CSV table of C-alpha atoms and ligand atoms in Angstrom, one decimal:
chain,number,residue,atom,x,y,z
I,1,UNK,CA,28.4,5.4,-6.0
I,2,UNK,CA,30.1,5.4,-2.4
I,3,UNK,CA,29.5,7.4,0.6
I,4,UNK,CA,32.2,9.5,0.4
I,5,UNK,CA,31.4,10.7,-3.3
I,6,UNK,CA,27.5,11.5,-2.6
I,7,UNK,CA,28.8,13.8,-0.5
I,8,UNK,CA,31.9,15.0,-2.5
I,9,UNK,CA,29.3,15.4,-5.1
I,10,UNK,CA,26.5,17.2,-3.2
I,11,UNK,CA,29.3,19.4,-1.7
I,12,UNK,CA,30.5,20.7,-4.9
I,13,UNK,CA,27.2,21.2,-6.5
I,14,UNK,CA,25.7,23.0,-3.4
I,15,UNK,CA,23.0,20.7,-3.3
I,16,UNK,CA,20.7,20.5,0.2
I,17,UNK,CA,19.0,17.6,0.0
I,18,UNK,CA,14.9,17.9,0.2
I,19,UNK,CA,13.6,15.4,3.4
I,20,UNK,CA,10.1,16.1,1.8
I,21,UNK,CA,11.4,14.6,-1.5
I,22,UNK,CA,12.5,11.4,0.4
I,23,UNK,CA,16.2,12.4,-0.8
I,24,UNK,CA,17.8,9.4,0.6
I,25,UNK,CA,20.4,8.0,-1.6
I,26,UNK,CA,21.4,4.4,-1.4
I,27,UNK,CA,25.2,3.8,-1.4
I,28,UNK,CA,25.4,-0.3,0.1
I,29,UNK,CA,27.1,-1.5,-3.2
I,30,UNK,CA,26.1,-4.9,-2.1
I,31,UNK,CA,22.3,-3.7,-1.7
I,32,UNK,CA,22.4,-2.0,-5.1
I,33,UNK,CA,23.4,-5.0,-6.4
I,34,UNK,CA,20.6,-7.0,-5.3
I,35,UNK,CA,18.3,-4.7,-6.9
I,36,UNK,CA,19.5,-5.0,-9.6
I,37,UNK,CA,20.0,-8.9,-9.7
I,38,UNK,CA,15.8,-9.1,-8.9
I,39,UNK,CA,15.0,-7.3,-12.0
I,40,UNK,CA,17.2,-10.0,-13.9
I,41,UNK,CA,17.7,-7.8,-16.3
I,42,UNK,CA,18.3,-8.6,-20.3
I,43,UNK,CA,20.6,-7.4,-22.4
I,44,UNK,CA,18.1,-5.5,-24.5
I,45,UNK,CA,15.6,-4.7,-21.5
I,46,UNK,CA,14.1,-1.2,-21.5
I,47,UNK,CA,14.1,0.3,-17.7
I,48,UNK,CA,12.0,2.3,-15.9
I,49,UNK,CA,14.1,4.3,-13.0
I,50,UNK,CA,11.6,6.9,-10.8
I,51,UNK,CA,13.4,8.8,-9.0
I,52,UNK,CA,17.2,8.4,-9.8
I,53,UNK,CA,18.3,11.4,-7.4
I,54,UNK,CA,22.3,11.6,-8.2
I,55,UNK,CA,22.0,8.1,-10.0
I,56,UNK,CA,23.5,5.7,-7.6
I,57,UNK,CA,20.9,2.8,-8.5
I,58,UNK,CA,21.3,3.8,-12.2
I,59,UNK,CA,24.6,3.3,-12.9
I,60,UNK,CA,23.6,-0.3,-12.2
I,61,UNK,CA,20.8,-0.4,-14.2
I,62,UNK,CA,22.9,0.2,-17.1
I,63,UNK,CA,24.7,-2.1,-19.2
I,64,UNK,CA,24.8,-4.0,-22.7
I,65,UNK,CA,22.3,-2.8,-25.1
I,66,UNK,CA,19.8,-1.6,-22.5
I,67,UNK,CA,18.0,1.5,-21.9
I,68,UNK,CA,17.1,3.5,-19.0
I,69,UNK,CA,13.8,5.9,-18.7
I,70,UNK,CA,14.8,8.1,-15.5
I,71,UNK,CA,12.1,10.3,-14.0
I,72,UNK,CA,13.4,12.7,-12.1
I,73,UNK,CA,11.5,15.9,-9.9
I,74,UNK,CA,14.2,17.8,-8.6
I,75,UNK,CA,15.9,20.0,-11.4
I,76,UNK,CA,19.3,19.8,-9.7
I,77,UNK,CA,19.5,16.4,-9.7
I,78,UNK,CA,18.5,16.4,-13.3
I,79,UNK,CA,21.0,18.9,-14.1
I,80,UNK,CA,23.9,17.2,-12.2
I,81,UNK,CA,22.6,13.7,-14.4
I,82,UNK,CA,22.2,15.5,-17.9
I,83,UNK,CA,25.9,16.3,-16.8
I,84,UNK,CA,27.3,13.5,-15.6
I,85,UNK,CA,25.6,11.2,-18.2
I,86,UNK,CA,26.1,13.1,-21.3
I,87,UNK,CA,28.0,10.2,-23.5
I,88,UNK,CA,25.3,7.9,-22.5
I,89,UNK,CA,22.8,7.7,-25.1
I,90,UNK,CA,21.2,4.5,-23.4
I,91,UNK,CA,19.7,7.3,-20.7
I,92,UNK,CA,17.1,9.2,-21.2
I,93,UNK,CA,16.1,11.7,-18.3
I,94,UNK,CA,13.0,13.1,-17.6
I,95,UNK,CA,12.3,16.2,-15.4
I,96,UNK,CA,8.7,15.8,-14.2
I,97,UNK,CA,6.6,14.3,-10.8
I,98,UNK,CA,6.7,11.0,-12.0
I,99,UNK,CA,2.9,10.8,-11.0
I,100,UNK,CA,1.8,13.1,-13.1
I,101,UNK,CA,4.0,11.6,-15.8
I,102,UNK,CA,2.4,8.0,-15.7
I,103,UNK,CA,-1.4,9.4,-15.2
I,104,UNK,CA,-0.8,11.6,-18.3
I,105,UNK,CA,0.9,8.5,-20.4
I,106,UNK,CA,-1.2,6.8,-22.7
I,107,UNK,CA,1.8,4.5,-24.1
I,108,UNK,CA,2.1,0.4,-22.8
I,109,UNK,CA,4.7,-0.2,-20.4
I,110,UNK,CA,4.2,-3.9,-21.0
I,111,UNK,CA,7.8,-4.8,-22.3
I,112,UNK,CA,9.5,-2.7,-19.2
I,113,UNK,CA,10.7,-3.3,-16.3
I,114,UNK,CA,10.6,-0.7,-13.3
I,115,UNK,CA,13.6,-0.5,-10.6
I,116,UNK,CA,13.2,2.2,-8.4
I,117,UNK,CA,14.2,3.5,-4.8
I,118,UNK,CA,10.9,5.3,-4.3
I,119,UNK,CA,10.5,8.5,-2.6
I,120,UNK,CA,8.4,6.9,0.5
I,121,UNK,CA,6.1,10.1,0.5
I,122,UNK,CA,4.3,9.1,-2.7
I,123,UNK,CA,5.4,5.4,-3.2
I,124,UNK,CA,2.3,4.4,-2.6
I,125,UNK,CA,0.1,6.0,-5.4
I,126,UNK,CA,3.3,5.2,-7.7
I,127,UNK,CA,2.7,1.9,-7.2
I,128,UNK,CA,-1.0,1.7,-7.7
I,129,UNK,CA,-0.8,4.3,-10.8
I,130,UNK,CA,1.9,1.7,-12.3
I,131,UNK,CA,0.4,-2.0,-11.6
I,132,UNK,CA,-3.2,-0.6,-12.6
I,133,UNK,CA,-2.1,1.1,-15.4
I,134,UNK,CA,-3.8,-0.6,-18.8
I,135,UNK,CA,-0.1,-2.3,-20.2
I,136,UNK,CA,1.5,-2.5,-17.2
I,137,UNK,CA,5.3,-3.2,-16.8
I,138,UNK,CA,6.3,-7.3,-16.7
I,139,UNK,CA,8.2,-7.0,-13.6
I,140,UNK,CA,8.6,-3.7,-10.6
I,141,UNK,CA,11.5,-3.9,-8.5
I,142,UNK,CA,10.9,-1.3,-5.7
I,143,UNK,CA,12.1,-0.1,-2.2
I,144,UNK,CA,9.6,1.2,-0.2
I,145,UNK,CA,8.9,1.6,3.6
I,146,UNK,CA,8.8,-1.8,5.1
I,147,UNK,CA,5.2,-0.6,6.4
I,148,UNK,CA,4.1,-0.5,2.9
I,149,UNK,CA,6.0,-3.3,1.4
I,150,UNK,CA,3.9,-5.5,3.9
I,151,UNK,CA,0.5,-3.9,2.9
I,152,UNK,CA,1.5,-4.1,-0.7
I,153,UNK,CA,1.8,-8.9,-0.5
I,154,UNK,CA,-0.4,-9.0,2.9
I,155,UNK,CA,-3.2,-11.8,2.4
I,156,UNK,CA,-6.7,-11.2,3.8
I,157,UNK,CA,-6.9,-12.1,7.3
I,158,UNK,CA,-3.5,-9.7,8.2
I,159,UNK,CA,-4.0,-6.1,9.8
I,160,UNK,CA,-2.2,-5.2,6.8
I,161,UNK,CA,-4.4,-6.5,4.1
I,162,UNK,CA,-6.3,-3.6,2.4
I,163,UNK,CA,-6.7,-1.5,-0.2
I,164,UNK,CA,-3.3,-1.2,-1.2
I,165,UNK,CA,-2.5,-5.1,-1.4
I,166,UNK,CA,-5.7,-5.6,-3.3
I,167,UNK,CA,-5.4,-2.6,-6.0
I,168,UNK,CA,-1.4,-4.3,-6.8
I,169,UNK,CA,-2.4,-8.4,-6.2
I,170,UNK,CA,-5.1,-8.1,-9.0
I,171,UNK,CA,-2.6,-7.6,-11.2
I,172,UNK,CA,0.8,-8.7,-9.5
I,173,UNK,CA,2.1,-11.2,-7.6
I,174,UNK,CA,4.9,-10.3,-5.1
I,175,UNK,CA,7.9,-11.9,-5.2
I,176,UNK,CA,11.0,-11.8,-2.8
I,177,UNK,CA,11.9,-9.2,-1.1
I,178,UNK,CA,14.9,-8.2,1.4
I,179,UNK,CA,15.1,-5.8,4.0
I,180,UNK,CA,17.8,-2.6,3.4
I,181,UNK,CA,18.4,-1.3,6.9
I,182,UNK,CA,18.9,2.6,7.8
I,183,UNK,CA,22.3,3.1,7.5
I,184,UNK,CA,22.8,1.9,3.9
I,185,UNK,CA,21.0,5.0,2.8
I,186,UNK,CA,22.7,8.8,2.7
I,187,UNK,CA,21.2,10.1,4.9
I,188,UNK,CA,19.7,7.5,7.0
I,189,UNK,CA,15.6,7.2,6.9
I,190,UNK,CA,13.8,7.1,10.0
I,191,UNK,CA,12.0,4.2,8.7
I,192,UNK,CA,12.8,0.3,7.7
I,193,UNK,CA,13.0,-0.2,4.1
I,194,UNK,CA,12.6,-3.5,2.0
I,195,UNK,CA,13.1,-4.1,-1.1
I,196,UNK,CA,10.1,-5.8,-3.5
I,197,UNK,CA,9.7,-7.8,-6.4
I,198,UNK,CA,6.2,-7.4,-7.7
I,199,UNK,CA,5.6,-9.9,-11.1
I,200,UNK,CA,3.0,-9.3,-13.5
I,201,UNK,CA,0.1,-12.2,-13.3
I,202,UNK,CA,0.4,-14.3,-16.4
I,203,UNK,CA,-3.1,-15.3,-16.4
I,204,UNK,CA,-5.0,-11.8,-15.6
I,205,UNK,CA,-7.3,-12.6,-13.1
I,206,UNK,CA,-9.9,-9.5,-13.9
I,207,UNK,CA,-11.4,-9.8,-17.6
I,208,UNK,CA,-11.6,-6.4,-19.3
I,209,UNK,CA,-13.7,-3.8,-18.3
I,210,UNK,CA,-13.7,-5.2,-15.0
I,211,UNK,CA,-11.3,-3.3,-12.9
I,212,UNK,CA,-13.5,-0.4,-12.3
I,213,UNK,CA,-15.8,-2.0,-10.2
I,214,UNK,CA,-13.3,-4.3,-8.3
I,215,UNK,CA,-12.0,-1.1,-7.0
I,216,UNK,CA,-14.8,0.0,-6.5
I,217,UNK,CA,-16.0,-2.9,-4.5
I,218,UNK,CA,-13.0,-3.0,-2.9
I,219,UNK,CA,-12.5,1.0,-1.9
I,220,UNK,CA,-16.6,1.3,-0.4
I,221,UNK,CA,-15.7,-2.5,1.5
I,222,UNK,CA,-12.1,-0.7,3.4
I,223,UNK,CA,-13.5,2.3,3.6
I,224,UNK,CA,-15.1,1.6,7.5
I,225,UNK,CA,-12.2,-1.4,8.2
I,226,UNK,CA,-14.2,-2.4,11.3
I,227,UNK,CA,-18.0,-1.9,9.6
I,228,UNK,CA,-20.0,-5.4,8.1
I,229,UNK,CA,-18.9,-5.6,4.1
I,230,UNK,CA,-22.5,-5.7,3.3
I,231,UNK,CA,-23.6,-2.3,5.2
I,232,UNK,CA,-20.6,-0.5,3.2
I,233,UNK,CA,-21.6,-2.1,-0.1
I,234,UNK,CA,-25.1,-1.7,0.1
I,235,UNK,CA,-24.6,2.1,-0.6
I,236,UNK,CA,-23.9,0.8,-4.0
I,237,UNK,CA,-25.8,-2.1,-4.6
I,238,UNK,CA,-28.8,-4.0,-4.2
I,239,UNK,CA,-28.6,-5.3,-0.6
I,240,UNK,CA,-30.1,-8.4,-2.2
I,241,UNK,CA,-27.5,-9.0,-4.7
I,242,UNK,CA,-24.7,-8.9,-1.9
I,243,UNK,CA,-26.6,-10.8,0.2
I,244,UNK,CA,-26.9,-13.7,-2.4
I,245,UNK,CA,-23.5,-13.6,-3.7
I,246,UNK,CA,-21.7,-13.4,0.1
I,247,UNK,CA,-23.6,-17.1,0.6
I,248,UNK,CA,-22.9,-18.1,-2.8
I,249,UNK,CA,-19.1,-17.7,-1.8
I,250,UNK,CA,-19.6,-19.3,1.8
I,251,UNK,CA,-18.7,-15.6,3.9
I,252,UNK,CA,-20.6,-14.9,6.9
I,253,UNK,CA,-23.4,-12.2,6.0
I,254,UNK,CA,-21.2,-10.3,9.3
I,255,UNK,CA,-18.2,-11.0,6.8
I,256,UNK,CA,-16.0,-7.5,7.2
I,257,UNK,CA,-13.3,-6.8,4.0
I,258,UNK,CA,-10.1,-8.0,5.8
I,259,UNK,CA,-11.4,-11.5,6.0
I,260,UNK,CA,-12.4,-11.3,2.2
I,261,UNK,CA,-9.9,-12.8,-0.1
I,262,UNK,CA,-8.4,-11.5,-3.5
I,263,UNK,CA,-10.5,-14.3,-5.2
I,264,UNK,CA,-13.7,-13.6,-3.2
I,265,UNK,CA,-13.2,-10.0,-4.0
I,266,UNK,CA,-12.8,-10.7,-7.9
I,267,UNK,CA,-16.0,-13.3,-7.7
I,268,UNK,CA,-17.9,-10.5,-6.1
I,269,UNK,CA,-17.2,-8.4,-8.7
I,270,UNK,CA,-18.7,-10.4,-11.4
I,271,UNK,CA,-21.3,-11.3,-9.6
I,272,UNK,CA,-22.9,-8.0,-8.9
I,273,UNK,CA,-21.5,-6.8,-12.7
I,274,UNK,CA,-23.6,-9.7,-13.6
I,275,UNK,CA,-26.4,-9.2,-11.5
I,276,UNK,CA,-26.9,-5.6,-12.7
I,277,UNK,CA,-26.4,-6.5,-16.5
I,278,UNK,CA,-29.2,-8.8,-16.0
I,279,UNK,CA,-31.6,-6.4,-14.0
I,280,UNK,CA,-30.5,-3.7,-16.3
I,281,UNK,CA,-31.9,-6.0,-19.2
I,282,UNK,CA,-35.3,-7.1,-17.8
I,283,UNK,CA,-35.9,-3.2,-17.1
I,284,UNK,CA,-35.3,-2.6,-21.1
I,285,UNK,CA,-38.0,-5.8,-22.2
H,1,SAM,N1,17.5,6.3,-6.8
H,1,SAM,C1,18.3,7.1,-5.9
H,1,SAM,C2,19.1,6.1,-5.0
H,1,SAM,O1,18.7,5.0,-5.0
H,1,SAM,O2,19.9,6.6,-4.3
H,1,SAM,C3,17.5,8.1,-5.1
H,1,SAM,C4,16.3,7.5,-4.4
H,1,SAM,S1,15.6,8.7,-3.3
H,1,SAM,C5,14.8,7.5,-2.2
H,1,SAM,C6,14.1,9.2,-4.2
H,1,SAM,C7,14.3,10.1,-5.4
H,1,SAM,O3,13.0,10.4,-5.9
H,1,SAM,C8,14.9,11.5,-5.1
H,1,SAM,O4,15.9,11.8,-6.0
H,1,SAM,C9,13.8,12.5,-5.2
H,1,SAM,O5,14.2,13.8,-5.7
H,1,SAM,C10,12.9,11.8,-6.3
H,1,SAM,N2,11.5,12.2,-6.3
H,1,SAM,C11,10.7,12.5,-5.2
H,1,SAM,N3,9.5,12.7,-5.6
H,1,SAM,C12,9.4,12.5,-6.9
H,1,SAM,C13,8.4,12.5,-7.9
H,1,SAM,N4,7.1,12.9,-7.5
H,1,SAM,N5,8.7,12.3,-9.2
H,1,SAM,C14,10.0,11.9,-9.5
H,1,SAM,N6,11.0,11.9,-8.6
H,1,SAM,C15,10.7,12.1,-7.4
């Protein structure tokens, strides 16, 4: 969808776009197409769109035997798409916050792949929601703001590196990603935006039943960025269990998160799961 119809089209259907909605619709053809040449997408893929506002990115989404999941908020947009798309049975819109939406769905997303522009207000928790949901998709295509795309594949060591880029590496790995600048977008953000490819890890890295205290770990280490790992962890744990396991994995006792790698973070977490099976267990003889 070009320039010139977004407007035509918002024009005729009275439609005022919502800033708070991040209602900033891509119309770069070329840039649309490179989103939708990093999801590679299969003939027979099913798609996960959030946010498809007047459905620029969605028309290339479709295609072949494919089908499209569209989540959309605003019931205007959803009214203009149900519309515009009515002799497409490959799409299937949904009016609802897309956050709600995947908190309250208990299906697997394992054989889809997401695409989205998201709305930079809640990209964030999208993102976390979706790559820590039990069956999460095999591939997420997204555009966020360049800000968060470089939290989301910082490594420890970077200003960047926190919560965000620990929650999403556990369980992804990022891929490429391009930069989409300002005036590609209707009407132009305030912000950079890039374009990510997040791909599902192969080999999880967590075992089951583990991810609960990873982010634990990992939310009580961020949440003073400047404060010693082990004073923030000890609110938690047995100060003698951290202290053992931070020399086990050769950190500095000073160690603070940012210097903490994904690995380091994932050892941690079975070593102090470990170490409280093991004292639970001697307190039950
Ligand atoms: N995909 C379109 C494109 O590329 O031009 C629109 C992208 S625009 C950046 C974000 C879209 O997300 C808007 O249509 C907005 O109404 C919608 N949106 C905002 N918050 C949402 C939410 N919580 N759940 C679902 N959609 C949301």
């Amino acid at each position: 969808m070009k320039l010139a119809q977004i407007r035509h089209i918002l024009d005729t259907e009275g439609i005022r776009l919502t800033k708070s909605l991040g209602q900033n619709f891509l119309h770069d053809q070329n840039q649309l197409a490179r989103i939708a040449q990093a999801a590679d997408l299969g003939d027979t893929d099913s798609v996960l769109e959030i946010g498809p506002g007047l459905g620029c990115l969605t028309s290339h989404l479709l295609g072949g035997h494919r089908t499209v999941m569209a989540i959309e908020t605003d019931n205007r947009l959803v009214e203009f798409l149900t519309r515009h798309y009515a002799s497409n049975p490959q799409l299937q819109i949904v009016h609802a916050d897309a956050l709600r939406y995947l908190r309250e769905h208990s299906g697997s997303w394992q054989d889809w792949k997401c695409v989205s522009n998201l709305p930079y207000s809640v990209a964030s928790p999208i993102l976390v929601e979706l790559a820590t949901h039990p069956s999460p998709p095999a591939r997420i295509v997204t555009t966020v703001q360049t800000e968060v795309a470089e939290r989301i594949r910082s490594p420890h060591g970077s200003g960047d590196y926190g919560i965000l880029s620990l929650l999403i590496q556990a369980h992804f790995e990022p891929g490429e990603s391009f930069k989409i600048p300002p005036p590609c977008f209707f009407p132009p953000p305030n912000v950079d935006s890039t374009c990510i490819t997040l791909h599902r890890r192969k080999n999880p890295i967590l075992g089951p039943g583990e991810f609960p205290t990873f982010s634990k770990i990992v939310k009580r280490g961020f949440s003073q960025r400047r404060k010693m790992m082990i004073k923030l962890l000890k609110a938690d744990w047995n100060i003698e269990w951290i202290s053992a396991l931070l020399d086990e994995l050769g950190l500095d006792p000073k160690v603070r998160a940012e210097q903490v790698s994904l690995d380091q973070f994932v050892r941690m977490t079975q070593g102090l799961m470990q170490a409280k099976q093991n004292h639970d267990e001697r307190r039950t003889i």
